[in-house]
Short mmCIF file of C-alpha atoms (C1' of nucleotides) in Angstrom, two decimals:
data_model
loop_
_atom_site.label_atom_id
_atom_site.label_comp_id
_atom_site.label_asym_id
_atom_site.label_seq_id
_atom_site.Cartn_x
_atom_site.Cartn_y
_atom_site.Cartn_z
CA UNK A 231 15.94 -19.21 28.02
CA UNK A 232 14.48 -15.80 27.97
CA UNK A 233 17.01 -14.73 25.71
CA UNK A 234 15.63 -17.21 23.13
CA UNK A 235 12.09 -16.12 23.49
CA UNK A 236 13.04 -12.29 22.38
CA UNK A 237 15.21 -13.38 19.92
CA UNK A 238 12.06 -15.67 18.57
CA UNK A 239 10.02 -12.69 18.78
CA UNK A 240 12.10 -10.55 16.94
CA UNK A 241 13.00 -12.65 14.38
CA UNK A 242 9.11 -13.10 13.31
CA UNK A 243 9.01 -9.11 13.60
CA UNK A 244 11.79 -9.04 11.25
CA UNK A 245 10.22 -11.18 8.83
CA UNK A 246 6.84 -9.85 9.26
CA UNK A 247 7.77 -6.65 8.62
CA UNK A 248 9.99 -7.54 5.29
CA UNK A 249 6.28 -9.32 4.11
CA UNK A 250 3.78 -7.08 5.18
CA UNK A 251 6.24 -4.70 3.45
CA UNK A 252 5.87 -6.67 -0.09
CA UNK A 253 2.52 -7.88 -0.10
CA UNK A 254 0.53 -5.37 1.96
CA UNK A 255 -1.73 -6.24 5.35
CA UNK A 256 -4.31 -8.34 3.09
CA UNK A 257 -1.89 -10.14 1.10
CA UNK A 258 0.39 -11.37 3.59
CA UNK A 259 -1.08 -14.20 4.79
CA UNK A 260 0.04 -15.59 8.65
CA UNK A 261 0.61 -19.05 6.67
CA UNK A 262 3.19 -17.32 4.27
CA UNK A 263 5.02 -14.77 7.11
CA UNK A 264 5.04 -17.94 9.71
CA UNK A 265 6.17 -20.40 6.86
CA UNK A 266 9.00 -17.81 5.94
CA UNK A 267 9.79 -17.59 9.65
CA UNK A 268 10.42 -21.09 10.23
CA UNK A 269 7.84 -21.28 12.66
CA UNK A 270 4.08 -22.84 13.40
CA UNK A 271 1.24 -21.07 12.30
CA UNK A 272 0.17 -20.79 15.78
CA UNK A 273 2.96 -18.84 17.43
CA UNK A 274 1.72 -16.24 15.86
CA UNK A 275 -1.69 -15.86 17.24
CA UNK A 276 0.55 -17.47 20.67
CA UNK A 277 2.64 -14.51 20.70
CA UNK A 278 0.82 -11.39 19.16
CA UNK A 279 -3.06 -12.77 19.71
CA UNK A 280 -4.05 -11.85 16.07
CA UNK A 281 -2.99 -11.00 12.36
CA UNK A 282 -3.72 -7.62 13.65
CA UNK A 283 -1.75 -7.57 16.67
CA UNK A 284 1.40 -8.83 14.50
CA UNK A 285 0.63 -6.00 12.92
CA UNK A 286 0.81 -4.18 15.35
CA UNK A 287 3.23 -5.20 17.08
CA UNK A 288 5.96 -4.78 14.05
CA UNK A 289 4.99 -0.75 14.24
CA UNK A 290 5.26 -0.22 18.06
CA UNK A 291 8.70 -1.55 17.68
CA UNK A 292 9.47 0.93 14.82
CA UNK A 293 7.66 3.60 16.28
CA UNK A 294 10.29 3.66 19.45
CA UNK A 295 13.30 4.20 17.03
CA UNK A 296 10.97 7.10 15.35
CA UNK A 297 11.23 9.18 17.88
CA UNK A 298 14.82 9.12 19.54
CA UNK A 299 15.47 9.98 15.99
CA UNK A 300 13.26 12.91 16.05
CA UNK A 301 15.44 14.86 18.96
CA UNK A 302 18.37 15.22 17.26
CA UNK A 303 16.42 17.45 14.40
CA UNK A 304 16.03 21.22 14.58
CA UNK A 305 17.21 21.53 18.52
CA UNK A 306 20.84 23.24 17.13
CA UNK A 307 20.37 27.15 18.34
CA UNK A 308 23.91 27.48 16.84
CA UNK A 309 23.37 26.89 12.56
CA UNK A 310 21.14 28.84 10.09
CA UNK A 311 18.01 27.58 9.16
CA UNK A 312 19.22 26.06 5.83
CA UNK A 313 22.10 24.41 7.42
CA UNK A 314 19.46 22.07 9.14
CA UNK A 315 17.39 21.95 6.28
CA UNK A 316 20.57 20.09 4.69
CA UNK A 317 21.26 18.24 7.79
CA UNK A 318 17.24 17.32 8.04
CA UNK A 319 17.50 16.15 4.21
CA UNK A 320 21.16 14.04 5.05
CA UNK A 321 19.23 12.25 8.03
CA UNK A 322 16.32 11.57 6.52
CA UNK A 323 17.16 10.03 2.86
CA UNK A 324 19.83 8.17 4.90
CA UNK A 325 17.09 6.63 6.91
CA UNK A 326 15.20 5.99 3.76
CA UNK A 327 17.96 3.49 2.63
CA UNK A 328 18.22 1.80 5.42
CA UNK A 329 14.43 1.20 6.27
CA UNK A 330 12.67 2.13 3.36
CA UNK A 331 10.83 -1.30 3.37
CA UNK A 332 9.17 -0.42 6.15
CA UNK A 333 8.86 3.67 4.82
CA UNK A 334 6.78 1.82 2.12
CA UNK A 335 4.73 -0.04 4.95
CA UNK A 336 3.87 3.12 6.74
CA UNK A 337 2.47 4.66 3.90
CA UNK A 338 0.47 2.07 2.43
CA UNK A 339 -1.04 1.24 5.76
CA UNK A 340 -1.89 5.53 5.99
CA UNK A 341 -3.31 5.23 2.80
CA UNK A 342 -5.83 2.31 3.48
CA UNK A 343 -7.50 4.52 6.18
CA UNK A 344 -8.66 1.07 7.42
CA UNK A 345 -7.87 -0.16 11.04
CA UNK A 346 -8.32 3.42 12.30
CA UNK A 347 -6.87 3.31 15.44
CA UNK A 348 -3.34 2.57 13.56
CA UNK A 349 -3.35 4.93 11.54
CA UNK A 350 -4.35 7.74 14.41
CA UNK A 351 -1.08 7.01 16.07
CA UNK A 352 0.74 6.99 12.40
CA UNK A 353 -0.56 10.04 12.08
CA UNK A 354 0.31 11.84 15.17
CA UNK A 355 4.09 10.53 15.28
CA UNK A 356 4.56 11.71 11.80
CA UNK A 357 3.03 15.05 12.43
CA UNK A 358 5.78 15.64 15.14
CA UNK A 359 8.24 14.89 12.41
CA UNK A 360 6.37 17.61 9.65
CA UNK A 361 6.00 20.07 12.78
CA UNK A 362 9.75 19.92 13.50
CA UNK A 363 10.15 20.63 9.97
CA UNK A 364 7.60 23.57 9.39
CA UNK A 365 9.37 25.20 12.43
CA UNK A 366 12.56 25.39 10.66
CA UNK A 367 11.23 26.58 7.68
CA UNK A 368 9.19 29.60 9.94
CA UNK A 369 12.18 29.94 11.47
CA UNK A 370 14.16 30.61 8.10
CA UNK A 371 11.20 33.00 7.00
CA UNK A 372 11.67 34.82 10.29
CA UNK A 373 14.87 35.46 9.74
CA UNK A 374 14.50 37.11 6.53
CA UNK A 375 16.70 33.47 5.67
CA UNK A 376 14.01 32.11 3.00
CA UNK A 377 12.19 33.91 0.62
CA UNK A 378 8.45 35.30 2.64
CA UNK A 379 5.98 34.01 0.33
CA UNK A 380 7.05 30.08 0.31
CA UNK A 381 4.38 27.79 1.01
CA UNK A 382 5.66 25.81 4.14
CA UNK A 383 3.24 23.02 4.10
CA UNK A 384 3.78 22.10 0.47
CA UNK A 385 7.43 22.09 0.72
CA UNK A 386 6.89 19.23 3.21
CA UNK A 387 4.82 17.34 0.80
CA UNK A 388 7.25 17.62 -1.60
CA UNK A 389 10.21 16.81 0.52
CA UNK A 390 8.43 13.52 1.74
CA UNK A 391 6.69 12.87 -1.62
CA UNK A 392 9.19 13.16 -3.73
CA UNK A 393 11.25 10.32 -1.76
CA UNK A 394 7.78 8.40 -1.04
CA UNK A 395 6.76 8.30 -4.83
CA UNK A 396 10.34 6.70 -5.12
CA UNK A 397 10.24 4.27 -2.61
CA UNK A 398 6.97 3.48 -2.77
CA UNK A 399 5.93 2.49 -6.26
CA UNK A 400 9.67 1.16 -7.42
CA UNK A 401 9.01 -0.46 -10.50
CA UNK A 402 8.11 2.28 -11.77
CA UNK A 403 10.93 4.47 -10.18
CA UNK A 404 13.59 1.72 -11.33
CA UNK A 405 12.61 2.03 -14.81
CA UNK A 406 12.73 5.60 -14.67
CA UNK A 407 15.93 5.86 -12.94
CA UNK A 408 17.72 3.36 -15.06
CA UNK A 409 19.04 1.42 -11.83
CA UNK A 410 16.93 -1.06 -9.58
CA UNK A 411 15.83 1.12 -6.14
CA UNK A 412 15.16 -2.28 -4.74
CA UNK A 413 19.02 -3.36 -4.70
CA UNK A 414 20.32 -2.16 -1.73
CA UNK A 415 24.08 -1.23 -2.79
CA UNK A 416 22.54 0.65 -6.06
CA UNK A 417 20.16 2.93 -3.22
CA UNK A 418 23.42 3.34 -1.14
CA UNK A 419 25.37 4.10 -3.84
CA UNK A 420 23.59 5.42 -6.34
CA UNK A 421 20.50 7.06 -5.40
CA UNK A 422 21.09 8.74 -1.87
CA UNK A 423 23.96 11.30 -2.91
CA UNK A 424 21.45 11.82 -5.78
CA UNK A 425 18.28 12.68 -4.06
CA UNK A 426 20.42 14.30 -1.27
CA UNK A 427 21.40 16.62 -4.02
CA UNK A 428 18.39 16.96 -6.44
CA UNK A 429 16.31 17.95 -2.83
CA UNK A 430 19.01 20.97 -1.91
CA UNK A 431 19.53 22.11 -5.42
CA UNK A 432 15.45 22.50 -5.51
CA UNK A 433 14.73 23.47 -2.12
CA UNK A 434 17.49 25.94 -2.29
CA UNK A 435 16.18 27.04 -5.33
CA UNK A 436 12.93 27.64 -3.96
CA UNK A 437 13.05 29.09 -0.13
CA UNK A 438 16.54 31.26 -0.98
CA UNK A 439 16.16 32.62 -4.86
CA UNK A 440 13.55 35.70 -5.60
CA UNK A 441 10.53 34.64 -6.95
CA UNK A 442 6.85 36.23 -7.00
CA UNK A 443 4.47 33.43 -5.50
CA UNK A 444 1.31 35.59 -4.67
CA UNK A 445 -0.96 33.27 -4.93
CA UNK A 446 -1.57 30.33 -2.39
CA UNK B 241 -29.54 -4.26 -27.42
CA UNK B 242 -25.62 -3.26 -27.38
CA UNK B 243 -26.14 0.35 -25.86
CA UNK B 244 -27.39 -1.41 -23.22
CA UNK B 245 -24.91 -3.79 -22.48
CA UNK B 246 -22.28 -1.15 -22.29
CA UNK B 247 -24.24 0.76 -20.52
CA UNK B 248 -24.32 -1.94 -18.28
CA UNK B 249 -20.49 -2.59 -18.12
CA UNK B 250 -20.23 0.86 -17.77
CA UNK B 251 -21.93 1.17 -15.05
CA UNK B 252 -20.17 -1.88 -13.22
CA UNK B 253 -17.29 -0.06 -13.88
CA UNK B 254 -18.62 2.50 -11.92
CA UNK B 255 -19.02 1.05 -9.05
CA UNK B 256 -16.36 -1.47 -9.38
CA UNK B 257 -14.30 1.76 -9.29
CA UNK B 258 -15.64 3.07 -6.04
CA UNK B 259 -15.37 0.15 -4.27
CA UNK B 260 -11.90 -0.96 -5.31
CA UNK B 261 -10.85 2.62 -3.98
CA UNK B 262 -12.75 2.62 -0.82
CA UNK B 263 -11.04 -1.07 0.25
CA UNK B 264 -8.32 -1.55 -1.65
CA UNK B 265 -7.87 -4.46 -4.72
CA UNK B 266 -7.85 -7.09 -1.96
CA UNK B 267 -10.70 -5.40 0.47
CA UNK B 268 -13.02 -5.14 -2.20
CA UNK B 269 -14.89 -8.68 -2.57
CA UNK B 270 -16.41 -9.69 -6.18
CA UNK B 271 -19.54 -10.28 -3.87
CA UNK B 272 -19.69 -6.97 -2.48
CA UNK B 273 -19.14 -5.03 -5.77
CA UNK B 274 -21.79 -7.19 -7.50
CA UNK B 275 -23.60 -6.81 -5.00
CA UNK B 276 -23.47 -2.67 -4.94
CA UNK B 277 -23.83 -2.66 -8.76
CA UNK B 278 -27.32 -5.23 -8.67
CA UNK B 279 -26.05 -7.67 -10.98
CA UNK B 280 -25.01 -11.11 -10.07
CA UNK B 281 -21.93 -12.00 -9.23
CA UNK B 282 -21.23 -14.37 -12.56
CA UNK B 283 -21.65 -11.43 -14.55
CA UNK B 284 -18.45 -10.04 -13.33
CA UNK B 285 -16.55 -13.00 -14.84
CA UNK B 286 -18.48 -12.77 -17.84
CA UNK B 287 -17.82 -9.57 -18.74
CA UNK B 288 -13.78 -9.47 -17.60
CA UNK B 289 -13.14 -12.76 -17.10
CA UNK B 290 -11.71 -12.15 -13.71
CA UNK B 291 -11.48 -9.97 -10.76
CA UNK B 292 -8.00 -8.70 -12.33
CA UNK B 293 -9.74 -7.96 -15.71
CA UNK B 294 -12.30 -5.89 -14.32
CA UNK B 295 -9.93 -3.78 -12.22
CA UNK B 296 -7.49 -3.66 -15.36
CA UNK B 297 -10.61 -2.51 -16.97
CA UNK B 298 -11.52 0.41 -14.59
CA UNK B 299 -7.55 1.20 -14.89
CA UNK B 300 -7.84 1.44 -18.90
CA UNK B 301 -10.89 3.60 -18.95
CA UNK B 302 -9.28 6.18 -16.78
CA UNK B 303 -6.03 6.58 -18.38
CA UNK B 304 -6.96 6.36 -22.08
CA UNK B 305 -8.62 9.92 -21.92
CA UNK B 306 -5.99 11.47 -19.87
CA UNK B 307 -3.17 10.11 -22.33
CA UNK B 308 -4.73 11.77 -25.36
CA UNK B 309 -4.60 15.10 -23.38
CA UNK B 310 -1.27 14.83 -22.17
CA UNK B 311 0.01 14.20 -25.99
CA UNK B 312 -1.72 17.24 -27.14
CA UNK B 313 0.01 19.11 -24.80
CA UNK B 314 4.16 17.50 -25.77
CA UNK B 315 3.33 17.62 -29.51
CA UNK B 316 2.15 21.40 -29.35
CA UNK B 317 4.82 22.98 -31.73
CA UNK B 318 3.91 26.23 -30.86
CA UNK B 319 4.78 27.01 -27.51
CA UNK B 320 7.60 27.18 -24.79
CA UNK B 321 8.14 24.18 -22.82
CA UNK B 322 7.61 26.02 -19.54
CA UNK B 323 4.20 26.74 -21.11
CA UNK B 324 3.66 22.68 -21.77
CA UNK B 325 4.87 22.44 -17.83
CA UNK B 326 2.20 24.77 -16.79
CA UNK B 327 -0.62 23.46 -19.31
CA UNK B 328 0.07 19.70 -17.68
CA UNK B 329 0.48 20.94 -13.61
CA UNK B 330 -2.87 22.46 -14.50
CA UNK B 331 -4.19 19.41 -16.04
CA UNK B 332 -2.59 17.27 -14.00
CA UNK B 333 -4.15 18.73 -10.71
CA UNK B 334 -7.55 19.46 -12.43
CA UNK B 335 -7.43 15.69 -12.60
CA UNK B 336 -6.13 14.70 -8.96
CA UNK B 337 -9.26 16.97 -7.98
CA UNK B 338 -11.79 14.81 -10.09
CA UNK B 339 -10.60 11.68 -9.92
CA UNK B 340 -8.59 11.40 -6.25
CA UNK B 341 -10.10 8.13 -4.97
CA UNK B 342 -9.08 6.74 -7.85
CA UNK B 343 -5.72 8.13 -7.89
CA UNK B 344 -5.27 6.83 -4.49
CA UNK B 345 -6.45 3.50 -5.74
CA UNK B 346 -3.48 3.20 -8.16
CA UNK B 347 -0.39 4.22 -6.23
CA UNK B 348 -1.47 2.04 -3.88
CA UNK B 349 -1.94 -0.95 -6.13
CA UNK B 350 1.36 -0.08 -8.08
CA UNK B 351 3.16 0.35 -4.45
CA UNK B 352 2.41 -4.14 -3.86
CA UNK B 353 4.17 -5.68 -6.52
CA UNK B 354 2.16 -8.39 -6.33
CA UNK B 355 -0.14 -9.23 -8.66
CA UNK B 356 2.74 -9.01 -11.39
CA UNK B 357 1.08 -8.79 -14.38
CA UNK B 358 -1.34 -6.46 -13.30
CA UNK B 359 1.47 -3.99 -11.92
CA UNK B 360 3.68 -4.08 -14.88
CA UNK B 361 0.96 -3.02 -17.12
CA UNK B 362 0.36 0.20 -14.94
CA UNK B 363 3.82 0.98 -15.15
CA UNK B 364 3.94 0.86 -18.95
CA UNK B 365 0.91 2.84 -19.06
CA UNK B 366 2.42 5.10 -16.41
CA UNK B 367 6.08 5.34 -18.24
CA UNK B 368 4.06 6.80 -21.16
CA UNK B 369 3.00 9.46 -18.72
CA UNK B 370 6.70 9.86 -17.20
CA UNK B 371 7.88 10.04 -21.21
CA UNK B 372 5.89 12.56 -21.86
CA UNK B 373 6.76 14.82 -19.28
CA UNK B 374 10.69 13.63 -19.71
CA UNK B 375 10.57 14.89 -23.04
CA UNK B 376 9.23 18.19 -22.27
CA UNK B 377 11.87 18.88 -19.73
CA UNK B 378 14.87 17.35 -22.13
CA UNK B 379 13.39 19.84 -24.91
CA UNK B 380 13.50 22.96 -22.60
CA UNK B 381 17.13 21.94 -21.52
CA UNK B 382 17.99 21.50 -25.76
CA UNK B 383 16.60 24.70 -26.27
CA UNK B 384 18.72 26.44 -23.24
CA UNK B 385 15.27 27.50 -21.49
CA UNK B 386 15.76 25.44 -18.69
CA UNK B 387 18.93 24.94 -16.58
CA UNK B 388 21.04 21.98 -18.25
CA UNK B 389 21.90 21.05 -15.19
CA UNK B 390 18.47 19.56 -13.82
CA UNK B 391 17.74 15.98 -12.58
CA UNK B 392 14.94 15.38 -14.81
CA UNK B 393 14.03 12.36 -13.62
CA UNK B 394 13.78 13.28 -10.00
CA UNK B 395 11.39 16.70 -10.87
CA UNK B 396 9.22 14.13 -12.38
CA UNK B 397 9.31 12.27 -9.24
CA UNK B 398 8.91 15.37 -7.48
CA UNK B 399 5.42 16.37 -9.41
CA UNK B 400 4.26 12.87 -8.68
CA UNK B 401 5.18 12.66 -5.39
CA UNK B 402 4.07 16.16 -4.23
CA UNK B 403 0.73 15.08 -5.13
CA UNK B 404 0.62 11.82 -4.14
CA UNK B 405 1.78 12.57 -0.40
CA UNK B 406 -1.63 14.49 -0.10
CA UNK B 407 -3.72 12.26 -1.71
CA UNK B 408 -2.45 8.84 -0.33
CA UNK B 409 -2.39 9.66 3.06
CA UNK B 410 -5.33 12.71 3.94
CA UNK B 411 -5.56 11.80 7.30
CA UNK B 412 -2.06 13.53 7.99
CA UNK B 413 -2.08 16.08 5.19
CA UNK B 414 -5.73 17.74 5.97
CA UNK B 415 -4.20 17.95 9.28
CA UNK B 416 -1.51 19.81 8.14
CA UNK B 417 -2.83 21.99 5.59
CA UNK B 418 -5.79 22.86 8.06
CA UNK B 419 -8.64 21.87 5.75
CA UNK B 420 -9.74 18.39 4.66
CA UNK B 421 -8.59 17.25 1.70
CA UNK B 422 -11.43 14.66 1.20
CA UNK B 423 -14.02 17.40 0.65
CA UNK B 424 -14.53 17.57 -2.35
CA UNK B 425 -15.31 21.37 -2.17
CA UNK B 426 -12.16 22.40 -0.14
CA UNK B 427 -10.23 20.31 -2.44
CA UNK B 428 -11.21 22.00 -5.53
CA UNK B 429 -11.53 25.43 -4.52
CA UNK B 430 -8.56 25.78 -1.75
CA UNK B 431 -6.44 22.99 -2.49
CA UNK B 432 -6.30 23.13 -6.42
CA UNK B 433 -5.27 26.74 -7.03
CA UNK B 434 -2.76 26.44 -3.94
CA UNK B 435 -0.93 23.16 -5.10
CA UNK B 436 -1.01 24.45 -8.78
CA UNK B 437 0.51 27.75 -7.42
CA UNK B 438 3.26 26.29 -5.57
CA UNK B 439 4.14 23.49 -7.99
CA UNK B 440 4.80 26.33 -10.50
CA UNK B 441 6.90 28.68 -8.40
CA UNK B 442 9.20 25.30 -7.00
CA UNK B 443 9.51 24.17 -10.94
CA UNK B 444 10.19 27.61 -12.50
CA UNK B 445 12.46 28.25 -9.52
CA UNK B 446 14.52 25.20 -9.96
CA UNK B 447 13.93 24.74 -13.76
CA UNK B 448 15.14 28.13 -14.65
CA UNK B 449 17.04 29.81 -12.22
CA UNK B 450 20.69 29.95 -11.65
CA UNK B 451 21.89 27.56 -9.43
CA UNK B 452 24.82 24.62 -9.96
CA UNK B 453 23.46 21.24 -9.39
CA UNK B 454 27.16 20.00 -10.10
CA UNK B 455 26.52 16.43 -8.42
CA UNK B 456 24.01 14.05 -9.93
"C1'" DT C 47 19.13 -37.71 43.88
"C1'" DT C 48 14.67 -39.33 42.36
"C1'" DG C 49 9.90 -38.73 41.14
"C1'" DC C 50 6.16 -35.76 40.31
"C1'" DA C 51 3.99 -31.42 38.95
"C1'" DT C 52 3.94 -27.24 36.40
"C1'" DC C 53 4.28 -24.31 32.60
"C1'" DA C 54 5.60 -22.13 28.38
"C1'" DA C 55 6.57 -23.50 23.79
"C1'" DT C 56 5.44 -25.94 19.78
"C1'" DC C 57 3.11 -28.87 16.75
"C1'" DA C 58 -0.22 -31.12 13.31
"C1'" DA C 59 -4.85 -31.07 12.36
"C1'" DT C 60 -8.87 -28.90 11.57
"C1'" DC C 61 -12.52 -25.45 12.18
"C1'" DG C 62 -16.04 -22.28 9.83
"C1'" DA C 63 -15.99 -18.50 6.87
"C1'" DT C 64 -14.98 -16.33 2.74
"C1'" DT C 65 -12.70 -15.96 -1.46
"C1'" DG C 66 -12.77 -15.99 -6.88
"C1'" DA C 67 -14.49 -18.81 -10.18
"C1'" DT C 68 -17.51 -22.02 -12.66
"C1'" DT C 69 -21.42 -24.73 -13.88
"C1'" DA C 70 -25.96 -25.82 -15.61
"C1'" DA C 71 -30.37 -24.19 -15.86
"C1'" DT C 72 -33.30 -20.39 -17.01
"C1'" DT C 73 -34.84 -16.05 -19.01
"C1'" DT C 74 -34.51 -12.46 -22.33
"C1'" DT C 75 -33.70 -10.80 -26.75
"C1'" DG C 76 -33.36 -10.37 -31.74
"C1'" DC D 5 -36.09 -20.79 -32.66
"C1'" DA D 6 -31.20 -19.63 -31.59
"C1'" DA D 7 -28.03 -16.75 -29.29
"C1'" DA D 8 -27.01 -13.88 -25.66
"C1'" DA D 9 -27.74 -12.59 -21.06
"C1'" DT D 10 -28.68 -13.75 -16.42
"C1'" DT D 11 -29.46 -16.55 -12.57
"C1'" DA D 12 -28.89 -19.71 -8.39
"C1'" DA D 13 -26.09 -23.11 -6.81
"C1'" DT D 14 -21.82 -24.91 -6.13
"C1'" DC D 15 -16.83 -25.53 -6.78
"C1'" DA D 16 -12.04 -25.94 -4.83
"C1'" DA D 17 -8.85 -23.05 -2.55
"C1'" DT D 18 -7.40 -20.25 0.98
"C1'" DC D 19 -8.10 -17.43 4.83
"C1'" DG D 20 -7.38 -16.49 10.16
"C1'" DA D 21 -8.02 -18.84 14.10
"C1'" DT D 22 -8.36 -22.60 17.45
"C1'" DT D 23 -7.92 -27.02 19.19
"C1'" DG D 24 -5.80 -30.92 21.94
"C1'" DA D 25 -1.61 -33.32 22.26
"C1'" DT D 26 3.30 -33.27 22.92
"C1'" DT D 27 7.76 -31.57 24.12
"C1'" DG D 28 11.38 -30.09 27.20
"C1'" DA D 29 12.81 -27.41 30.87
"C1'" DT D 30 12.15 -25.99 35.66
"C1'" DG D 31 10.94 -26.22 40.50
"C1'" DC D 32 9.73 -28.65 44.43
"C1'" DA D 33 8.99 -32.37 47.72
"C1'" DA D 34 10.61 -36.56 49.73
#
DNA sequence: TTGCATCAATCAATCGATTGATTAATTTTG
DNA sequence: CAAAATTAATCAATCGATTGATTGATGCAA
């Protein structure tokens, strides 16, 4: 049945996506994501053509949740600038949790500037995403809402950073956090209402309170 | 004679470094780095036994220095511990500037837990790092010059992860910040004194101003 | 209905290439 | 000479990819 097919299809996405997300492009081998999707080597390269097109493939279905997500931000002509700040930082750790093996993913595969086609598109989805965000900010500055002199662009590093350096290099994170970021019900639990805070508290901090930043 | 010989490894090193951050621990063949460097391939093995040891090796050589800095700074006696913030953002970026392929090379490593051995000695020598700057920011809490209210972990995360996002992925930050970040020019006269700038402001903003930061 | 043809799906087996590593022979050095 | 350094050649292992054969379901003709 057709049904089956999808379902097939999906289910090797799923798993590709969970491996590529542990052992990187390179160390995923098609044996080991094929082997851990119950299926023959060969349905791979049957289905998606190549190692690459896998790849590929488990992105372009991502990248379609991306941005339905990304309409729902910064639209509201009704709340103050910091109100969607806090509703951009609620949306986003939230989606963190519940994808941030693939958040890892992304930004390894940015970082290897390899396969440059890939990392073109990367690069212009998540643009929209830092654009809708910049907007708010000039928005806020317009407004006389946030403090003149902030430095838009580097807030956005630091609002994706911070949350990238977490998810991204979690050994390290879990040791320094005291509680594993790789269990699932500790990140829930745990480490969203924390970040959620820690980011307002700062940002707040930072775009509302007086403070001479002259240089930049 | 022995100058020679580390001169030699040295200069492997070198290029060993390069090449592991232009493709990655995985990209980067033994062939082709013994191959860049003019020595045969066997030497590689001879010298660090393995592919591992020689990257382990390249890790070592750029951390040891850096260390030694950073404890000057935490065991300085003399001074505030905003001051010890400022004297490590400043060393901290001067270093980013210097050394950014190599930077990039080591989140991204640290970011694939595989390899196990190899990633849980760069997070020890990391935590030292982390320690460092933890006990700086519990010191300045002790003392009541910081707010006793801050998430210490999560600034540190902040610091690392503010840099990090522009390092690890300069396709989409040059395109943001308007300049590239890969020039090694730009980066050291436009993107060090901005970065160093803002990280100050966002710390001393959030470090020491008024603000509750009741839920942690 | 029966018999035949078609087609996607799946499989085991294997391809050539490349990997990191090792050997044994050779050269250099002290 | 003896030890260290260096080499070319080769090792077994693994990689992504491809092959030809087989399966089972479907459609169609008689």
């Amino acid at each position: 049945m057709d049904k089956d097919k999808i379902d097939k299809k999906d289910h090797i996405l799923d798993v590709a996506e969970r491996v590529f997300s542990e052992l990187g492009f390179d160390g995923a081998s098609t044996r080991t994501i094929s082997g851990e999707a119950g299926v023959n080597m060969a349905m791979l390269n049957y289905y998606f053509g190549s190692k690459e097109g896998l790849f590929l493939a488990v992105f372009k279905r991502k990248i379609i949740s991306f941005q339905d997500l990304l309409k729902n931000i910064g639209s509201d002509g009704t709340t103050t600038a910091w109100n969607k700040i806090e509703k951009y930082i609620e949306l986003y750790t939230q989606r963190v949790v519940t994808n941030n093996c693939f958040q890892k993913l992304l930004y390894q595969e940015l970082s290897m500037q390899r396969r440059g086609e890939l990392s073109d598109q990367i690069t212009d989805i998540l643009m929209r995403n830092v654009s809708e965000v910049a907007k708010i900010l000039q928005d806020g500055i317009k407004s006389g809402e946030f403090n003149k002199n902030i430095d838009v662009e580097l807030v956005i590093a630091t609002i994706y950073g911070t949350k990238n350096f977490i998810v991204n290099s979690p050994q390290l994170t879990s040791k320094v956090l005291g509680y594993d970021i790789q269990n699932e019900k500790l990140l829930e639990e745990k480490f969203k209402p924390r970040i959620q805070a820690y980011l307002k508290t700062l940002l707040r901090s930072y775009l509302m309170n007086e403070h001479d930043n002259t240089t930049k």
